[in-house]
PDB file of C-alpha atoms and ligand atoms in Angstrom:
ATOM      1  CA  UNK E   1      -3.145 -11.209  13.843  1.00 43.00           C
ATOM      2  CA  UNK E   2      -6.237 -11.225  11.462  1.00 45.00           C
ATOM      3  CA  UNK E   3      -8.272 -11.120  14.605  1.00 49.00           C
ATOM      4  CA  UNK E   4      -6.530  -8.152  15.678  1.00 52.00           C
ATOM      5  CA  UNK E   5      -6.228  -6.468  12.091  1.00 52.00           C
ATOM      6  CA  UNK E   6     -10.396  -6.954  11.999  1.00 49.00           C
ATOM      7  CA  UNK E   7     -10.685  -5.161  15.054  1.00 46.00           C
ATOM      8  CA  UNK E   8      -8.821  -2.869  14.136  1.00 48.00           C
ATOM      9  CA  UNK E   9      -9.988  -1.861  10.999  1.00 50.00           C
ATOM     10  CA  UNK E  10     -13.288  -2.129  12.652  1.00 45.00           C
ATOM     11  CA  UNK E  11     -11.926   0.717  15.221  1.00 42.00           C
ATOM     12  CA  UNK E  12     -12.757  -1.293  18.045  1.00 40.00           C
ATOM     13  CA  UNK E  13      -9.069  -1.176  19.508  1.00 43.00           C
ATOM     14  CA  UNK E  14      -8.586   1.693  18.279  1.00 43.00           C
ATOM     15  CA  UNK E  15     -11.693   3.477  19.487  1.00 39.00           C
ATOM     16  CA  UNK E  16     -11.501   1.555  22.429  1.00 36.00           C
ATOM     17  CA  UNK E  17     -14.394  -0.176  22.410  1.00 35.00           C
ATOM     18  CA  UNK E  18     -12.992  -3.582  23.119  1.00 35.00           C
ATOM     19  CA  UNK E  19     -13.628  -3.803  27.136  1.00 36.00           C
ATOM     20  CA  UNK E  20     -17.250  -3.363  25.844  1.00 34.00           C
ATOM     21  CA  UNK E  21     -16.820  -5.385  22.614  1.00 36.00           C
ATOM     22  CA  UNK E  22     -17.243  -8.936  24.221  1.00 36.00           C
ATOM     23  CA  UNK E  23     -20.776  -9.453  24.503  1.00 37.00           C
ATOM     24  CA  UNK E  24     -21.585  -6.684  22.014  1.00 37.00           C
ATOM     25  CA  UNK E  25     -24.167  -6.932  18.834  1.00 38.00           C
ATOM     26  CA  UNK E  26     -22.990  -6.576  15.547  1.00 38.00           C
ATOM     27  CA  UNK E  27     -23.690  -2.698  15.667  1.00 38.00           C
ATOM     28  CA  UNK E  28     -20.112  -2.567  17.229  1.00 37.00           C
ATOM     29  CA  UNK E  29     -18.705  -3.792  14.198  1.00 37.00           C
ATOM     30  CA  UNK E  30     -20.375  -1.242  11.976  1.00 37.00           C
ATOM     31  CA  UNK E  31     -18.502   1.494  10.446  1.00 38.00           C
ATOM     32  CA  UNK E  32     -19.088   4.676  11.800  1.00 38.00           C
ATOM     33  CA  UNK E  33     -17.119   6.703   8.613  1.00 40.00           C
ATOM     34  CA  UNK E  34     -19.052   7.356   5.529  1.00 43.00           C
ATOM     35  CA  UNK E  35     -17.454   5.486   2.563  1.00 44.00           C
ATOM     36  CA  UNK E  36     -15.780   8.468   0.488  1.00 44.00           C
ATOM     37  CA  UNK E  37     -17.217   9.409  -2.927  1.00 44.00           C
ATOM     38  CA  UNK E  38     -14.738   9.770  -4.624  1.00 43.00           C
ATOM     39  CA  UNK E  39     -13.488   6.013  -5.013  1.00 48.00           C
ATOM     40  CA  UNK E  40     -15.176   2.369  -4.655  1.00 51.00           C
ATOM     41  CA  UNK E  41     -14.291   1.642  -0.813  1.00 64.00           C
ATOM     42  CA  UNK E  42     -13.071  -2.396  -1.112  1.00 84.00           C
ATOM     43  CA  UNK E  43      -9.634  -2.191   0.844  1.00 92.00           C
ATOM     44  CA  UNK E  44      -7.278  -4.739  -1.525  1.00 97.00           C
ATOM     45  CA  UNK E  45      -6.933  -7.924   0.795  1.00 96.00           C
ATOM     46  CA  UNK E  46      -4.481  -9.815  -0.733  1.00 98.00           C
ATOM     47  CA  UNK E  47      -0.646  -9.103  -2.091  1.00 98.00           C
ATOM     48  CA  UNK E  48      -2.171  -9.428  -5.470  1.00 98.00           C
ATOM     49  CA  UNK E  49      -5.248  -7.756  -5.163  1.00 98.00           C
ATOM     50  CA  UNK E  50      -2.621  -4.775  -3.636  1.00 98.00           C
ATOM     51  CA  UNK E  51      -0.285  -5.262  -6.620  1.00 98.00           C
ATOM     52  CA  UNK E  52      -3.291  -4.723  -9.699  1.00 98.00           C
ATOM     53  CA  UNK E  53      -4.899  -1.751  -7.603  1.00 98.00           C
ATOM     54  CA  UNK E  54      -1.202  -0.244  -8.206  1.00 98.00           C
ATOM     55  CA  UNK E  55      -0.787  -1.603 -11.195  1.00 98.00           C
ATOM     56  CA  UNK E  56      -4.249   0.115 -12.574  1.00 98.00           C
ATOM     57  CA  UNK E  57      -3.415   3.449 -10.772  1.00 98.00           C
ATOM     58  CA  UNK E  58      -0.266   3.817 -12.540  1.00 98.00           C
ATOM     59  CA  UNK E  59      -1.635   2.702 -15.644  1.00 98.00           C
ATOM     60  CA  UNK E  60      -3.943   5.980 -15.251  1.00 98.00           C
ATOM     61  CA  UNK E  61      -0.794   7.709 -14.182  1.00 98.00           C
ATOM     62  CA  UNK E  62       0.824   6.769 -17.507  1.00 98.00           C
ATOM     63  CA  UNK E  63      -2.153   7.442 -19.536  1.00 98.00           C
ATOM     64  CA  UNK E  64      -3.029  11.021 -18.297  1.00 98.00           C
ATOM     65  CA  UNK E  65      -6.095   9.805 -16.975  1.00 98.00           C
ATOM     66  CA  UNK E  66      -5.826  10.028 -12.889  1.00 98.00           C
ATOM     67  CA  UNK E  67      -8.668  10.084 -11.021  1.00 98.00           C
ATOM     68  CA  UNK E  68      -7.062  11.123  -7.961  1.00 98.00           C
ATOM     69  CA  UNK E  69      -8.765   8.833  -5.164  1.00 98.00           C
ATOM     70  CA  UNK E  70      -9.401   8.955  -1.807  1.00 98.00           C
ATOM     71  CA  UNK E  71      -7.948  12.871  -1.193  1.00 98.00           C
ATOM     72  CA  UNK E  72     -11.336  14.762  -0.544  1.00 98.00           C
ATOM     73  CA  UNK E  73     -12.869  15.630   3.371  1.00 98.00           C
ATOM     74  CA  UNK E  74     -14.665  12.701   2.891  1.00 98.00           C
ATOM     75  CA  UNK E  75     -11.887  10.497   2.925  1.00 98.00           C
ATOM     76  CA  UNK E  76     -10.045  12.488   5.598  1.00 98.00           C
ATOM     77  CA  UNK E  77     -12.730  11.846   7.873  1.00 98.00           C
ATOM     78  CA  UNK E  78     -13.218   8.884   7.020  1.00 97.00           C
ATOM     79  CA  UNK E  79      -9.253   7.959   7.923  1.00 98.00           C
ATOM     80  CA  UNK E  80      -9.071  10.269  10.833  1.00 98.00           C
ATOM     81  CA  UNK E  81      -9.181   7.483  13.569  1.00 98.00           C
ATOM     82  CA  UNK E  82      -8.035   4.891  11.677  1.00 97.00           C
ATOM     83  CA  UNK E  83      -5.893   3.457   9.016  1.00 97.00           C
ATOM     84  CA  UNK E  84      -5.870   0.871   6.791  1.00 97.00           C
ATOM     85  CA  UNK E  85      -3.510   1.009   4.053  1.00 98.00           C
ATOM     86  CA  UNK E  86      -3.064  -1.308   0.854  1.00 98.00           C
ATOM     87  CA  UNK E  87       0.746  -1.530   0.688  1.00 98.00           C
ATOM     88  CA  UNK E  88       4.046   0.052   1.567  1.00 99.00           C
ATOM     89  CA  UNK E  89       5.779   2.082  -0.804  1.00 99.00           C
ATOM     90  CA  UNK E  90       9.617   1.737  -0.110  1.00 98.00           C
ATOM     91  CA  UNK E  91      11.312   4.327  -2.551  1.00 98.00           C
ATOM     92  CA  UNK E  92      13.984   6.937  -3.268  1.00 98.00           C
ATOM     93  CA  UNK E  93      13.340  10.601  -1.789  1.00 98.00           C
ATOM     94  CA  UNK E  94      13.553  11.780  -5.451  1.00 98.00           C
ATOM     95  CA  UNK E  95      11.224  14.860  -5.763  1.00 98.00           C
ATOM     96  CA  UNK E  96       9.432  12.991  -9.266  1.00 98.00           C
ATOM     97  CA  UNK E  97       9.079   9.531  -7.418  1.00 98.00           C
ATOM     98  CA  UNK E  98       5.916  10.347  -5.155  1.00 98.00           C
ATOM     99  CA  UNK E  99       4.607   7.308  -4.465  1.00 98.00           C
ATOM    100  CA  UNK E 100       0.924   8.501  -3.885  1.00 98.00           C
ATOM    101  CA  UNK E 101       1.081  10.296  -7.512  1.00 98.00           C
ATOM    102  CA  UNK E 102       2.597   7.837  -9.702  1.00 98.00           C
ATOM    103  CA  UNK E 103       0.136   5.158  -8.032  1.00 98.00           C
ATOM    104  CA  UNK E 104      -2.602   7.673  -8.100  1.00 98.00           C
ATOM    105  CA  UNK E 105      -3.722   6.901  -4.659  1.00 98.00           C
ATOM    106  CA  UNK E 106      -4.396   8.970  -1.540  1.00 98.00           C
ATOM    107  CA  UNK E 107      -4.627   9.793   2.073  1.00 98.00           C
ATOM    108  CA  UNK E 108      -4.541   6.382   4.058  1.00 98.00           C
ATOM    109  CA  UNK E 109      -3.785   4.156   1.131  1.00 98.00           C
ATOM    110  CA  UNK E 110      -0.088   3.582   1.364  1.00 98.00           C
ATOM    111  CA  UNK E 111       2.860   3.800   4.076  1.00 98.00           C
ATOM    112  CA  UNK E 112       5.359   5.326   2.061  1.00 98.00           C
ATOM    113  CA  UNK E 113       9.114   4.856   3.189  1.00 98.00           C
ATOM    114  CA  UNK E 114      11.611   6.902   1.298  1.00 98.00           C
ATOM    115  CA  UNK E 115      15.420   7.229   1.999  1.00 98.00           C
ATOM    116  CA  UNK E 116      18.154   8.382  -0.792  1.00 98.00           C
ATOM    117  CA  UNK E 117      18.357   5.191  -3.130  1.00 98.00           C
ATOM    118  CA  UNK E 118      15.979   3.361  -1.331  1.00 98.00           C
ATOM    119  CA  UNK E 119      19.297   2.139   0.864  1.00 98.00           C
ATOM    120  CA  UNK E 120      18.155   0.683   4.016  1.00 98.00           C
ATOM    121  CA  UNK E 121      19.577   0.161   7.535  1.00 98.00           C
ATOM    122  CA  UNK E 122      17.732  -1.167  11.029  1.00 98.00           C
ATOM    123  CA  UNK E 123      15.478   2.355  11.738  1.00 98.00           C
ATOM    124  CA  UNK E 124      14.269   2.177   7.563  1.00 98.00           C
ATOM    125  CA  UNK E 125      13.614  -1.464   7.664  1.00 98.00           C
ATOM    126  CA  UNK E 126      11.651  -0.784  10.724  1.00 98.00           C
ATOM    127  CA  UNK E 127       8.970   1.838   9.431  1.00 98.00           C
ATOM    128  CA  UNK E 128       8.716  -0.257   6.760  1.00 98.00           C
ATOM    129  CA  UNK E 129       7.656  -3.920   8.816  1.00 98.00           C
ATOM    130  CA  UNK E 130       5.175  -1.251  10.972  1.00 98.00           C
ATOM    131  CA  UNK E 131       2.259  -1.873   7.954  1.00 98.00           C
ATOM    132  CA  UNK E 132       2.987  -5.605   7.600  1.00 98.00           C
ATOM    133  CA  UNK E 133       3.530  -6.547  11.106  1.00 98.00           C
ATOM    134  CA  UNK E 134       0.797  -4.387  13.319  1.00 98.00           C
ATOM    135  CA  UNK E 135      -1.732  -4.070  10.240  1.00 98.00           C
ATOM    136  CA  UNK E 136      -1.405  -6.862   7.877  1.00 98.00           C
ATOM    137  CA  UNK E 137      -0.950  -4.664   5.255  1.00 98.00           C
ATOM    138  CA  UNK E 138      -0.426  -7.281   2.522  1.00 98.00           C
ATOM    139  CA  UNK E 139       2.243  -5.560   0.326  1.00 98.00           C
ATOM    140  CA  UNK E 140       6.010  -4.057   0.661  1.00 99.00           C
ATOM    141  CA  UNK E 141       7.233  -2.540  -2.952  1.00 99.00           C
ATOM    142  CA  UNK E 142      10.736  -1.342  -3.107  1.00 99.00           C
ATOM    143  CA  UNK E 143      10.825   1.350  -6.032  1.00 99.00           C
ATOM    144  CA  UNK E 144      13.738   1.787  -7.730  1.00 98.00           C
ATOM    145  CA  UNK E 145      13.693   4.583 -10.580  1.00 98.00           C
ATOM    146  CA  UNK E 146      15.307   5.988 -13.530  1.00 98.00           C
ATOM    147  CA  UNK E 147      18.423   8.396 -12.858  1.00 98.00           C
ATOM    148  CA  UNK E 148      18.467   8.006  -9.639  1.00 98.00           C
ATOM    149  CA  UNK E 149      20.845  11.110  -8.857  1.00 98.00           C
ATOM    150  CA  UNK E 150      21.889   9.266  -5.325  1.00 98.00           C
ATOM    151  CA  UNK E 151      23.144   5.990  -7.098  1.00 98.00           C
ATOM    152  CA  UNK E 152      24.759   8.391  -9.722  1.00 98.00           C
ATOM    153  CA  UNK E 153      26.942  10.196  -7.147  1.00 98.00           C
ATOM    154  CA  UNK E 154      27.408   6.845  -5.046  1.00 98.00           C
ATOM    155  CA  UNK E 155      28.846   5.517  -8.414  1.00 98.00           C
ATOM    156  CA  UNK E 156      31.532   7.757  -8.764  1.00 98.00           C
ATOM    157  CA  UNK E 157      32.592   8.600  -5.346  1.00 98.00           C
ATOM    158  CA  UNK E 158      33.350   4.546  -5.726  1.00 98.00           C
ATOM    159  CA  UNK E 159      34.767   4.873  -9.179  1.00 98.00           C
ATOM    160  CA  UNK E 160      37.173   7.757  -8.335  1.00 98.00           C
ATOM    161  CA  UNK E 161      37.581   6.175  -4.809  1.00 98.00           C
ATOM    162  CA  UNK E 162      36.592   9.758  -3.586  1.00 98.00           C
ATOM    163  CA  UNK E 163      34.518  10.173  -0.484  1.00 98.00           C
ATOM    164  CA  UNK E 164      30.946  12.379  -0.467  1.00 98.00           C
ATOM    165  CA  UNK E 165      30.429  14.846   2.365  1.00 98.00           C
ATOM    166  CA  UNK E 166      28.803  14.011   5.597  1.00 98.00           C
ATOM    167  CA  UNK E 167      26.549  11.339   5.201  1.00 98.00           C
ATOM    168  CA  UNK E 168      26.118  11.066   1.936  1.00 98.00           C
ATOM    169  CA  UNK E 169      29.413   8.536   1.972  1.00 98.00           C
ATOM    170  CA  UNK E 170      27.100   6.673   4.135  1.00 98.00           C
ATOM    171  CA  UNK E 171      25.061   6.100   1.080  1.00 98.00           C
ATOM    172  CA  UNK E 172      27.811   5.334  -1.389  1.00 98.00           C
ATOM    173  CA  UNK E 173      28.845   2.475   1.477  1.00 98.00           C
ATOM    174  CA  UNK E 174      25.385   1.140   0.759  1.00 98.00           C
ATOM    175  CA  UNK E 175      25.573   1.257  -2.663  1.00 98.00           C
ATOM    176  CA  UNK E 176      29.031  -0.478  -2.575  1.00 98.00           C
ATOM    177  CA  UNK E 177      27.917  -4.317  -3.248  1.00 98.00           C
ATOM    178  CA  UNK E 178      25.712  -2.771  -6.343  1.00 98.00           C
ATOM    179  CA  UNK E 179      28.102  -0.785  -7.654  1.00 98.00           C
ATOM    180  CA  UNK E 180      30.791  -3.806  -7.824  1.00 98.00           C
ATOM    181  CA  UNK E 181      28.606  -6.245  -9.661  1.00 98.00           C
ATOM    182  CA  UNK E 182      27.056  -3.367 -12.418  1.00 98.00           C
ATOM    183  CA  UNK E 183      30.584  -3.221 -13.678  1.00 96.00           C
ATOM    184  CA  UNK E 184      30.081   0.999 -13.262  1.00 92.00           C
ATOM    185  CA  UNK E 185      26.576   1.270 -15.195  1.00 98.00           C
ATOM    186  CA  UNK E 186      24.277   3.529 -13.494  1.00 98.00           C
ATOM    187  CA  UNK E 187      21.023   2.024 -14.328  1.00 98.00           C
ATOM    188  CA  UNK E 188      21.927  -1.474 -13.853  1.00 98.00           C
ATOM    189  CA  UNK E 189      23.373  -0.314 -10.405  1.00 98.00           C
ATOM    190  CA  UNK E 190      20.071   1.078 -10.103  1.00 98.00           C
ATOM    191  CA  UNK E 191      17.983  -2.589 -10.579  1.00 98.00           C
ATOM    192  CA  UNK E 192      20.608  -4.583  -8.606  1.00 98.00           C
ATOM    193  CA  UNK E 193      20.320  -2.523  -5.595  1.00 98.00           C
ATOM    194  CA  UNK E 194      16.450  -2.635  -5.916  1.00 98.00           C
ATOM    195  CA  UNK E 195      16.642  -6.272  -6.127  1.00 98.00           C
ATOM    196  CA  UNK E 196      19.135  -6.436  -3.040  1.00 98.00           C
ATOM    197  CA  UNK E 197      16.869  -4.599  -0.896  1.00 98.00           C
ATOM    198  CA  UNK E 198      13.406  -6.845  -2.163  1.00 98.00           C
ATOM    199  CA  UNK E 199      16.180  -9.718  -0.640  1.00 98.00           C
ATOM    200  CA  UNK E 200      17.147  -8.526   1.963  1.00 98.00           C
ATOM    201  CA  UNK E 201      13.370  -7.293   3.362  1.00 98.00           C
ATOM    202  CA  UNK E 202      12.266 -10.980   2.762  1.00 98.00           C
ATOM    203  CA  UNK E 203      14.825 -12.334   5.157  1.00 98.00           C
ATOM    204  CA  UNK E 204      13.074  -9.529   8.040  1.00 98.00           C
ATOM    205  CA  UNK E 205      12.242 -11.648  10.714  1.00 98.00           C
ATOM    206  CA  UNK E 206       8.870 -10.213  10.566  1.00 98.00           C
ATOM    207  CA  UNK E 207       8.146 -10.812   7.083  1.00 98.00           C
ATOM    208  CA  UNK E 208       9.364 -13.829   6.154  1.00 98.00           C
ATOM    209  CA  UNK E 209       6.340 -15.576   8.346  1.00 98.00           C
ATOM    210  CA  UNK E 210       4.157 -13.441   6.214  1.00 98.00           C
ATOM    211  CA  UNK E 211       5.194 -14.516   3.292  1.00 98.00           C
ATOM    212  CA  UNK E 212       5.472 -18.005   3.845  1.00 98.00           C
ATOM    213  CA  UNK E 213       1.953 -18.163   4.274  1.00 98.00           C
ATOM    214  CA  UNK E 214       0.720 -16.044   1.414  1.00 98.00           C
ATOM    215  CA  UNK E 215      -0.069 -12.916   3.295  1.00 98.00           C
ATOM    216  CA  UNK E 216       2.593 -10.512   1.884  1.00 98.00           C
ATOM    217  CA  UNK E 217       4.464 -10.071  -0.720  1.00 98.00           C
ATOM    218  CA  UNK E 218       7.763  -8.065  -1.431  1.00 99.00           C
ATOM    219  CA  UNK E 219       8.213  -7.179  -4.785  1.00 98.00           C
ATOM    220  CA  UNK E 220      10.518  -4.808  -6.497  1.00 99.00           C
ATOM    221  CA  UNK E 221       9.414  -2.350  -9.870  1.00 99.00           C
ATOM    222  CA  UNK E 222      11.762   0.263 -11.427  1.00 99.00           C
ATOM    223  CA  UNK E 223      10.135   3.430 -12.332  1.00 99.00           C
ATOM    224  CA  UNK E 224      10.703   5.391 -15.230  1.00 98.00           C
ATOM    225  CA  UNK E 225      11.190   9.217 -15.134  1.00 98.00           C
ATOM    226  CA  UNK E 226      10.248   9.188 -18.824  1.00 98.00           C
ATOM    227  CA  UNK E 227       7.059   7.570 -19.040  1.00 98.00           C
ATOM    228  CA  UNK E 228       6.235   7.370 -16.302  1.00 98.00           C
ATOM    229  CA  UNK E 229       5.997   3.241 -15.355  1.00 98.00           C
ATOM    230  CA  UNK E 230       6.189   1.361 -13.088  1.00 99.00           C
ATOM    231  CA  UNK E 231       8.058  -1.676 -14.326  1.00 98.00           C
ATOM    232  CA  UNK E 232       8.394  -4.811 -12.067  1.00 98.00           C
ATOM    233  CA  UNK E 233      11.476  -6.243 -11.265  1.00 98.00           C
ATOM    234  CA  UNK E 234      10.998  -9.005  -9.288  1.00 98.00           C
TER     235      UNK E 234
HETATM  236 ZN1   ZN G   1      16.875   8.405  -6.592  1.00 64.76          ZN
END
């Protein structure tokens, strides 16, 4: 898989180059893109090196200092045949949870996966092993966040054993095992769901491979609507 994730970060499958690759120089392995200008160009390799490039974007985030990487033409042409993101973003479809703002990132630096509550079912958990699995991208956060209106209204369709419209109920049933064990408080509810998910994405048969031998990590953070943190969880 690192064979194949050099390649393609190279472009060679990509750009199909690899029938001509086999007995090629070195120039085949040079990167045709410019580096953008706007940001140092090392690609975190590791699920810590991922984790402290998030880590210091939100810090700017919280601090009112963003420096808003990687979203100039540059960059877009620099992505256009290829992608090689840092992590996967798995969060809630909240409107003030954008993943690429409160990480200050940009284009082609995260797969970001968002359903209401961050619930998850075969088709989520899916996009979400696409990064991991075909790119060795080396980290899956699940983001849980402050106020979270869909655990809200999950928690008291349970509570007044009322059912939500349409699909929605579909996301209360998610929220059911969460809801039982935060003896009815919202933001606790919040966290334990979080942490369910981070549990149940490290039993994927996809990633637990990966992370058995150090090459991803699934973590989960709680983000505050506040301040504007990124807190981690586990
Ligand atoms: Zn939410």
């Amino acid at each position: 898989m690192i064979n194949r994730r050099a390649l393609l970060r190279a472009g060679i499958l990509t750009g199909g180059l690899l029938t001509g690759a086999a007995s090629a120089s070195t120039a085949v392995f040079a990167r045709t893109a410019q580096p953008s200008s706007t940001a140092p160009d090392q690609r975190p390799a590791t699920p810590d090196e991922a984790w402290a490039t998030l880590r210091e974007g939100n810090r700017r985030w919280v601090d009112g200092t963003v420096t808003h990487p990687h979203q100039d033409a540059a960059r877009r042409k620099e992505v256009a045949q290829k992608q090689d993101p840092f992590a996967v973003v798995f969060s809630c479809i909240d409107s003030r949870v954008s993943p690429e703002l409160v990480f200050d990132t940009g284009l082609g630096d995260l797969f970001v996966v968002r359903t209401a509550a961050q619930t998850i079912d075969p088709l989520v958990t899916g996009a979400a092993e696409y990064g991991p699995a075909e790119l060795g991208t080396p980290l899956v956060v699940v983001l849980g966040h402050q106020r979270c209106g869909a655990v809200t209204a999950a928690a008291e369709s349970l509570h007044d054993h009322k059912k939500l419209p349409g699909e929605l109920d579909t996301i209360a049933s998610a929220l059911r095992s969460a809801y039982k064990r935060s003896g009815g408080d919202v933001d606790k509810m919040i966290r334990i769901n979080t942490i369910d998910v981070v549990k149940q994405l490290k039993k994927d048969k996809l990633f637990a491979p990966r992370i058995a031998k150090g090459r991803l990590k699934v973590i989960g953070a709680y983000y505050s609507l506040d301040t504007g943190e990124v807190t981690r969880l586990v």
